[in-house]
Amino acid sequence: MGDSWRFDEREYNYIKEVLDSGFASGTSGSMNTRLETAFAERFNRAYAVTFNSGTTSLHASLWALGVGYGDEVITTPLTVISCMNAILACNAIPVFADIDPDTFLIDPESIRKRITRKTKAIMPVHLYGQVCDMKRIMEIAKEYNLGVVEDCAQCYLGTHNGRYGGTFGDVGSWSFENSKHMTTGDGGIIACDDEELATRIRKLSCQGFRNVTAQSGKVRVDKKLFQNPSYKRHDSYGFMYRLPEVAAAMGLAQLEKLEYFVLMRMAMAYRYHVVLRDCEWLIPQRHSYGKDDVHSYYTFAVKFLHPDVSWVEFRNKYVSLGGDGIYAAWTLCYKEDSMTGVQNMLGRMNLYIDYDISCFNAEQIQPQLMQFTTNQGSFSEMDKQQDCLDKTVRYFT
Ligand SMILES: Cc1ncc(COP(=O)(O)O)c(C=O)c1O
């Protein structure tokens, strides 16, 4: 067994169970079912469906909500490209709402301003581990009868008003990519409460197999029937987005340790907060709209506002002192080079982004953002990172 802090005998044992089964039910998924049941229970939702990524889970969720040709879906531009691509994969138009300059999260008032007759859904992103203002977002969604897919890829066990991110909208979607609180290498999962919606999402995730249900991905329910030449397997359109059993085994083990992973990230974030409490030029992501909000600190994000020192200079000093590195925020989705191809693709479908795409706050803040890592595996590693930040801040003060 290796010595990674993320994996122990649980992962090895569950993976061994899958291998020992001889893959007899390689496409039937008992590990997937176990992971889905445990995940739905943990997040107080009725159904969960595993995916091979947190991008495909977003795509299937939007699709299952009926997002299609020419519809508009509102999301933030300060997010991974997956959000925009999932919308485009539905032949729909991404519409970007601005962010709050202090929380860096999508601003409900900006969402409201972007709503048109074509708006079909909202996709808020619980960025860096903090849940968006879901109370207001759900009020808007209700008022305009819009679907809501919460992107919780970076937010496990974060809360708003005492409720987990991923439990407000029609669907919550998480990623198991390797940087996330819990991982299967790559993978994802959705959770929702509506049986019909869960069934549609499941069918989209596995070629529209007739036999799958909201609860189960088993495609061969009755062998005699399945092996009959006249049997028609597919009753709807779908893709192949399933999570492999070995990955699901890993996910089940990781889920059992989720509290620990989240608490470790919170502990690291707390240390960064202590260092920065009197610093006027490194301003942490404003946390919370109320006392019942919990930030799950996928990463510790700050605005870098030093008047005389550059972003790169600060990072280089931090790294030279032994810091883990500092991640910059993604380029805003609509400023990516892929946008030219996107506009061409939409044009070929007679679809156009014909609104003022720019988001003032997001454009101002994106170059200032610094993300400090929170995935240290031990308290001594945390001490080291805290000390490096402390020394770097003192050096430039
Ligand atoms: C906010 C956000 N949404 C979606 C995704 C997509 O997840 P995946 O990489 O598993 O496709 C990620 C992860 O990279 C993410 O950070």
Coordinates of C-alpha atoms and ligand atoms in Angstrom, one line a residue:
M1 CA 0.0 0.0 0.0
G2 CA 1.3 3.5 -0.8
D3 CA 1.7 6.3 1.6
S4 CA -0.6 8.9 0.2
W5 CA -2.7 10.7 2.8
R6 CA -5.7 10.5 0.5
F7 CA -5.9 6.8 0.1
D8 CA -5.8 3.9 2.6
E9 CA -7.0 0.4 3.0
R10 CA -10.6 1.4 2.3
E11 CA -9.9 2.3 -1.3
Y12 CA -7.7 -0.8 -1.7
N13 CA -10.3 -3.1 -0.2
Y14 CA -13.3 -1.8 -2.2
I15 CA -11.2 -1.9 -5.4
K16 CA -10.2 -5.4 -4.6
E17 CA -13.9 -6.4 -4.2
V18 CA -14.5 -5.2 -7.7
L19 CA -11.5 -7.1 -9.1
D20 CA -12.4 -10.2 -7.2
S21 CA -15.9 -10.2 -8.7
G22 CA -14.1 -10.9 -12.0
F23 CA -16.0 -8.0 -13.5
A24 CA -19.0 -10.4 -13.8
S25 CA -21.3 -7.4 -13.7
G26 CA -18.9 -4.9 -15.3
T27 CA -21.8 -2.9 -16.7
S28 CA -24.3 -3.6 -13.9
G29 CA -22.6 -1.5 -11.3
S30 CA -23.1 -2.7 -7.8
M31 CA -20.2 -0.4 -6.6
N32 CA -21.9 2.5 -8.5
T33 CA -25.2 1.7 -6.8
R34 CA -23.5 1.6 -3.4
L35 CA -21.8 4.9 -4.1
E36 CA -25.0 6.5 -5.4
T37 CA -27.1 5.3 -2.4
A38 CA -24.5 6.6 0.1
F39 CA -24.1 9.9 -1.7
A40 CA -27.8 10.6 -1.9
E41 CA -28.2 9.8 1.7
R42 CA -25.2 12.0 2.7
F43 CA -26.7 15.0 0.8
N44 CA -30.3 14.4 1.8
R45 CA -31.5 13.9 -1.7
A46 CA -33.7 11.0 -3.1
Y47 CA -31.5 10.0 -6.0
A48 CA -27.9 10.1 -7.2
V49 CA -26.4 9.1 -10.5
T50 CA -22.7 8.7 -11.1
F51 CA -20.8 10.0 -14.1
N52 CA -17.4 9.8 -15.7
S53 CA -16.8 13.6 -15.1
G54 CA -18.3 16.7 -13.6
T55 CA -18.6 18.0 -17.1
T56 CA -20.7 15.2 -18.4
S57 CA -22.9 15.4 -15.3
L58 CA -23.6 19.1 -16.0
H59 CA -24.4 18.3 -19.7
A60 CA -26.8 15.5 -18.8
S61 CA -28.5 17.6 -16.1
L62 CA -29.2 20.5 -18.5
W63 CA -30.3 18.1 -21.2
A64 CA -32.7 16.3 -18.9
L65 CA -34.2 19.6 -17.8
G66 CA -35.1 20.2 -21.4
V67 CA -32.4 22.7 -22.3
G68 CA -32.2 22.5 -26.1
Y69 CA -31.7 24.3 -29.4
G70 CA -31.6 28.1 -28.9
D71 CA -32.4 28.1 -25.2
E72 CA -30.4 30.4 -23.0
V73 CA -28.7 29.2 -19.8
I74 CA -27.3 31.8 -17.4
T75 CA -24.0 31.1 -15.6
T76 CA -20.9 32.9 -14.4
P77 CA -18.0 33.7 -16.6
L78 CA -15.6 33.0 -13.7
T79 CA -15.7 29.2 -13.9
V80 CA -14.1 26.3 -15.6
I81 CA -14.8 26.0 -19.4
S82 CA -16.9 22.9 -18.7
C83 CA -19.9 25.1 -17.7
M84 CA -20.0 26.9 -21.0
N85 CA -19.3 23.7 -23.0
A86 CA -22.0 21.8 -21.2
I87 CA -24.5 24.5 -22.3
L88 CA -23.2 24.4 -25.9
A89 CA -23.4 20.6 -26.0
C90 CA -27.2 21.1 -25.6
N91 CA -27.2 23.4 -28.6
A92 CA -28.0 26.2 -26.2
I93 CA -26.6 29.7 -25.7
P94 CA -24.4 30.5 -22.7
V95 CA -25.4 33.8 -21.1
F96 CA -23.0 35.2 -18.6
A97 CA -24.1 37.1 -15.5
D98 CA -21.6 39.2 -13.5
I99 CA -20.1 38.2 -10.1
D100 CA -20.2 39.9 -6.7
P101 CA -16.9 41.7 -6.3
D102 CA -16.4 40.4 -2.8
T103 CA -17.7 36.8 -2.8
F104 CA -16.6 36.2 -6.4
L105 CA -19.9 34.3 -6.9
I106 CA -22.6 34.9 -9.4
D107 CA -24.7 37.9 -8.5
P108 CA -28.5 37.2 -8.4
E109 CA -29.3 40.8 -9.5
S110 CA -27.1 40.3 -12.6
I111 CA -28.9 37.0 -13.3
R112 CA -32.2 38.8 -13.2
K113 CA -31.0 41.4 -15.7
R114 CA -29.9 38.7 -18.1
I115 CA -33.3 36.9 -18.3
T116 CA -35.1 36.9 -21.6
R117 CA -37.9 35.0 -23.2
K118 CA -35.4 32.3 -24.2
T119 CA -33.9 31.7 -20.8
K120 CA -34.4 28.1 -19.7
A121 CA -32.1 27.5 -16.8
I122 CA -29.6 28.9 -14.4
M123 CA -26.3 27.3 -13.5
P124 CA -24.8 28.8 -10.4
V125 CA -21.3 27.7 -9.5
H126 CA -20.3 27.3 -5.8
L127 CA -16.9 28.7 -6.5
Y128 CA -13.9 27.8 -4.4
G129 CA -16.1 25.9 -2.0
Q130 CA -18.6 28.6 -1.1
V131 CA -22.3 28.2 -1.8
C132 CA -23.9 31.0 -3.9
D133 CA -26.8 33.0 -2.6
M134 CA -29.2 30.2 -3.4
K135 CA -32.1 31.7 -1.5
R136 CA -32.3 34.6 -3.9
I137 CA -31.4 32.5 -6.9
M138 CA -34.2 30.1 -6.2
E139 CA -36.7 33.0 -5.8
I140 CA -35.7 34.2 -9.3
A141 CA -35.9 30.7 -10.7
K142 CA -39.4 30.3 -9.3
E143 CA -40.5 33.7 -10.5
Y144 CA -39.5 32.9 -14.1
N145 CA -40.0 29.2 -14.0
L146 CA -36.4 28.3 -14.7
G147 CA -34.5 25.1 -14.1
V148 CA -31.5 25.2 -11.8
V149 CA -28.4 23.1 -11.9
E150 CA -26.0 23.8 -9.1
D151 CA -22.4 23.2 -10.0
C152 CA -20.9 21.9 -6.8
A153 CA -17.7 20.5 -8.3
Q154 CA -15.7 22.6 -5.8
C155 CA -18.1 22.4 -3.0
Y156 CA -18.6 19.4 -0.7
L157 CA -20.6 19.9 2.5
G158 CA -20.6 23.7 2.1
T159 CA -23.9 25.2 3.3
H160 CA -26.1 28.2 2.8
N161 CA -28.8 28.9 5.4
G162 CA -27.8 25.6 7.0
R163 CA -28.5 23.6 3.8
Y164 CA -25.9 21.8 1.7
G165 CA -25.0 23.3 -1.7
G166 CA -26.4 21.0 -4.2
T167 CA -29.8 20.6 -2.5
F168 CA -31.5 23.8 -3.6
G169 CA -31.9 23.5 -7.3
D170 CA -33.5 20.8 -9.5
V171 CA -30.1 19.1 -9.7
G172 CA -26.7 19.3 -7.8
S173 CA -23.7 18.2 -9.8
W174 CA -20.3 17.3 -8.3
S175 CA -16.9 16.4 -9.8
F176 CA -14.5 13.7 -8.6
E177 CA -11.6 15.0 -10.6
N178 CA -8.3 14.6 -8.8
S179 CA -8.0 18.1 -7.3
K180 CA -11.5 17.9 -5.6
H181 CA -12.3 17.3 -1.9
M182 CA -13.0 13.6 -2.8
T183 CA -11.7 12.0 -6.0
T184 CA -12.0 8.9 -8.2
G185 CA -9.2 10.2 -10.5
D186 CA -11.9 11.5 -12.8
G187 CA -15.6 11.2 -12.3
G188 CA -18.7 13.0 -11.2
I189 CA -22.2 12.6 -9.7
I190 CA -25.5 14.3 -9.7
A191 CA -28.2 14.3 -7.0
C192 CA -31.8 15.3 -7.2
D193 CA -35.3 14.5 -5.7
D194 CA -37.5 14.0 -8.8
E195 CA -37.7 10.4 -9.9
E196 CA -38.6 11.2 -13.5
L197 CA -35.7 13.7 -13.8
A198 CA -33.3 11.2 -12.2
T199 CA -34.5 8.5 -14.7
R200 CA -33.9 10.9 -17.6
I201 CA -30.5 11.8 -16.4
R202 CA -29.6 8.1 -15.9
K203 CA -30.8 7.2 -19.4
L204 CA -28.8 10.1 -20.9
S205 CA -25.7 8.7 -19.0
C206 CA -26.0 5.3 -20.6
Q207 CA -27.3 5.2 -24.1
G208 CA -31.0 5.3 -23.1
F209 CA -31.1 1.7 -22.0
R210 CA -34.7 0.7 -21.4
N211 CA -34.1 -1.1 -18.1
V212 CA -32.3 1.6 -16.1
T213 CA -34.2 3.5 -13.5
A214 CA -33.7 6.4 -11.2
Q215 CA -32.2 4.0 -8.6
S216 CA -30.3 1.6 -10.7
G217 CA -28.0 1.5 -13.7
K218 CA -28.4 -2.2 -14.3
V219 CA -29.0 -2.7 -18.0
R220 CA -29.4 -6.5 -18.0
V221 CA -32.4 -7.0 -15.7
D222 CA -33.7 -10.2 -17.2
K223 CA -31.1 -12.3 -18.9
K224 CA -33.7 -14.4 -20.9
L225 CA -35.2 -11.2 -22.3
F226 CA -31.9 -9.5 -22.9
Q227 CA -30.6 -12.4 -24.9
N228 CA -33.7 -12.6 -27.1
P229 CA -33.0 -11.5 -30.7
S230 CA -36.2 -9.4 -30.8
Y231 CA -35.4 -7.5 -27.6
K232 CA -35.1 -3.7 -28.1
R233 CA -32.6 -2.3 -25.6
H234 CA -33.0 1.4 -26.0
D235 CA -36.1 3.5 -25.5
S236 CA -34.4 6.9 -25.6
Y237 CA -31.4 8.8 -26.8
G238 CA -28.3 8.8 -24.7
F239 CA -24.6 9.0 -24.4
M240 CA -22.0 6.9 -22.6
Y241 CA -21.1 8.8 -19.5
R242 CA -20.9 6.0 -17.0
L243 CA -18.4 5.8 -14.1
P244 CA -16.3 2.6 -14.2
E245 CA -16.8 0.2 -11.2
V246 CA -13.2 0.5 -10.1
A247 CA -13.6 4.3 -9.9
A248 CA -16.9 3.9 -8.0
A249 CA -15.2 1.7 -5.5
M250 CA -12.6 4.4 -4.9
G251 CA -15.5 7.0 -4.6
L252 CA -17.3 5.0 -2.0
A253 CA -14.1 4.9 0.2
Q254 CA -13.5 8.6 -0.3
L255 CA -17.1 9.4 0.6
E256 CA -16.7 7.7 3.9
K257 CA -13.8 10.1 4.7
L258 CA -15.4 13.2 3.3
E259 CA -15.8 15.0 6.6
Y260 CA -12.1 14.6 7.3
F261 CA -11.1 15.9 3.8
V262 CA -13.3 19.0 4.2
L263 CA -12.2 19.7 7.8
M264 CA -8.5 19.5 6.7
R265 CA -9.2 22.1 4.0
M266 CA -11.0 24.3 6.5
A267 CA -8.1 24.0 8.9
M268 CA -5.7 25.2 6.3
A269 CA -7.9 28.1 5.3
Y270 CA -8.2 29.1 8.9
R271 CA -4.4 29.4 9.1
Y272 CA -4.3 31.6 6.0
H273 CA -7.0 33.7 7.5
V274 CA -5.0 34.2 10.7
V275 CA -2.0 35.4 8.6
L276 CA -4.0 37.8 6.6
R277 CA -6.2 39.3 9.4
D278 CA -4.4 42.7 9.3
C279 CA -3.2 42.7 5.7
E280 CA -4.9 45.4 3.6
W281 CA -3.7 44.2 0.2
L282 CA -4.6 40.5 0.3
I283 CA -8.4 40.3 0.7
P284 CA -9.9 36.9 1.2
Q285 CA -13.1 35.8 -0.6
R286 CA -15.9 37.3 1.5
H287 CA -17.5 34.4 3.3
S288 CA -21.1 34.0 4.1
Y289 CA -24.4 35.7 3.8
G290 CA -25.4 34.6 7.2
K291 CA -24.4 32.6 10.3
D292 CA -25.5 29.2 8.8
D293 CA -23.2 29.4 5.9
V294 CA -20.2 27.0 5.8
H295 CA -17.4 27.4 3.3
S296 CA -15.8 24.1 2.3
Y297 CA -12.6 25.8 1.1
Y298 CA -11.7 23.8 -2.0
T299 CA -9.1 26.5 -2.2
F300 CA -8.4 29.7 -0.4
A301 CA -9.0 32.6 -2.7
V302 CA -8.0 36.2 -2.2
K303 CA -7.8 39.5 -4.2
F304 CA -4.2 40.7 -4.6
L305 CA -4.3 44.5 -4.3
H306 CA -0.7 45.5 -3.5
P307 CA -0.1 48.9 -5.0
D308 CA 3.6 48.3 -5.8
V309 CA 4.2 44.6 -6.2
S310 CA 3.1 42.5 -9.1
W311 CA 1.1 39.3 -9.0
V312 CA 4.0 37.3 -10.4
E313 CA 6.6 38.9 -8.1
F314 CA 4.5 38.0 -5.1
R315 CA 4.1 34.4 -6.3
N316 CA 7.8 34.0 -7.0
K317 CA 8.7 35.1 -3.6
Y318 CA 6.1 32.8 -2.0
V319 CA 7.4 29.8 -4.0
S320 CA 11.0 30.7 -3.2
L321 CA 10.2 30.5 0.5
G322 CA 8.7 27.0 0.1
G323 CA 5.1 27.9 -0.7
D324 CA 3.1 25.4 -2.6
G325 CA 2.5 27.7 -5.5
I326 CA -0.4 30.0 -6.2
Y327 CA -3.0 29.4 -8.8
A328 CA -4.5 32.2 -10.9
A329 CA -8.2 32.2 -11.7
W330 CA -9.3 30.9 -15.1
T331 CA -9.5 33.3 -17.9
L332 CA -13.2 34.3 -18.1
C333 CA -15.0 31.8 -20.3
Y334 CA -16.0 34.4 -22.9
K335 CA -12.4 35.6 -23.2
E336 CA -10.9 32.2 -24.0
D337 CA -9.5 31.6 -27.4
S338 CA -12.0 28.9 -28.0
M339 CA -14.7 31.6 -28.2
T340 CA -14.0 32.2 -31.9
G341 CA -14.8 28.6 -32.7
V342 CA -17.9 28.8 -30.4
Q343 CA -19.2 31.8 -32.2
N344 CA -18.6 30.1 -35.6
M345 CA -20.3 26.9 -34.3
L346 CA -23.3 28.9 -33.1
G347 CA -23.5 30.8 -36.3
R348 CA -23.7 27.6 -38.3
M349 CA -26.8 26.7 -36.2
N350 CA -28.2 30.2 -36.8
L351 CA -27.7 31.0 -33.1
Y352 CA -25.9 34.2 -31.9
I353 CA -24.6 35.7 -28.7
D354 CA -26.3 39.0 -29.4
Y355 CA -26.2 40.6 -25.9
D356 CA -23.4 42.7 -24.3
I357 CA -21.4 39.8 -23.1
S358 CA -19.0 41.7 -20.8
C359 CA -19.1 41.4 -17.0
F360 CA -17.5 44.4 -15.4
N361 CA -16.7 42.9 -11.9
A362 CA -15.5 39.6 -13.3
E363 CA -13.1 41.4 -15.7
Q364 CA -11.7 43.6 -12.9
I365 CA -11.3 40.8 -10.4
Q366 CA -10.1 37.9 -12.5
P367 CA -6.5 39.2 -12.9
Q368 CA -6.3 40.0 -9.1
L369 CA -7.3 36.5 -7.9
M370 CA -4.9 34.2 -6.1
Q371 CA -5.8 30.8 -5.0
F372 CA -3.7 29.2 -2.2
T373 CA -3.8 25.4 -1.9
T374 CA -5.8 23.8 0.9
N375 CA -5.1 20.1 0.2
Q376 CA -2.2 19.6 2.6
G377 CA -2.2 16.1 4.1
S378 CA -0.7 16.9 7.5
F379 CA -0.6 19.6 10.1
S380 CA 3.2 20.0 9.6
E381 CA 2.6 20.7 5.9
M382 CA -0.1 23.2 6.9
D383 CA 2.3 24.9 9.4
K384 CA 4.8 25.2 6.6
Q385 CA 2.4 26.9 4.2
Q386 CA 1.1 29.2 6.9
D387 CA 4.7 30.2 7.7
C388 CA 5.5 30.8 4.0
L389 CA 2.6 33.1 3.6
D390 CA 3.4 34.9 6.8
K391 CA 7.0 35.5 5.6
T392 CA 6.0 36.6 2.1
V393 CA 3.4 39.1 3.5
R394 CA 6.0 40.5 5.9
Y395 CA 8.5 40.8 3.2
F396 CA 6.2 43.0 1.0
T397 CA 4.7 45.0 3.9
Ligands
LIG1 C1 -16.4 24.6 -11.0 C2 -16.2 23.4 -11.8 N1 -17.2 22.9 -12.6 C3 -17.1 21.8 -13.3 C4 -15.9 21.1 -13.3 C5 -15.8 19.9 -14.2 O1 -15.4 18.8 -13.6 P1 -14.6 17.6 -14.4 O2 -13.2 18.1 -14.5 O3 -14.7 16.4 -13.5 O4 -15.2 17.5 -15.7 C6 -14.8 21.5 -12.5 C7 -13.6 20.7 -12.4 O5 -12.6 20.9 -13.0 C8 -15.0 22.7 -11.7 O6 -14.0 23.2 -11.0

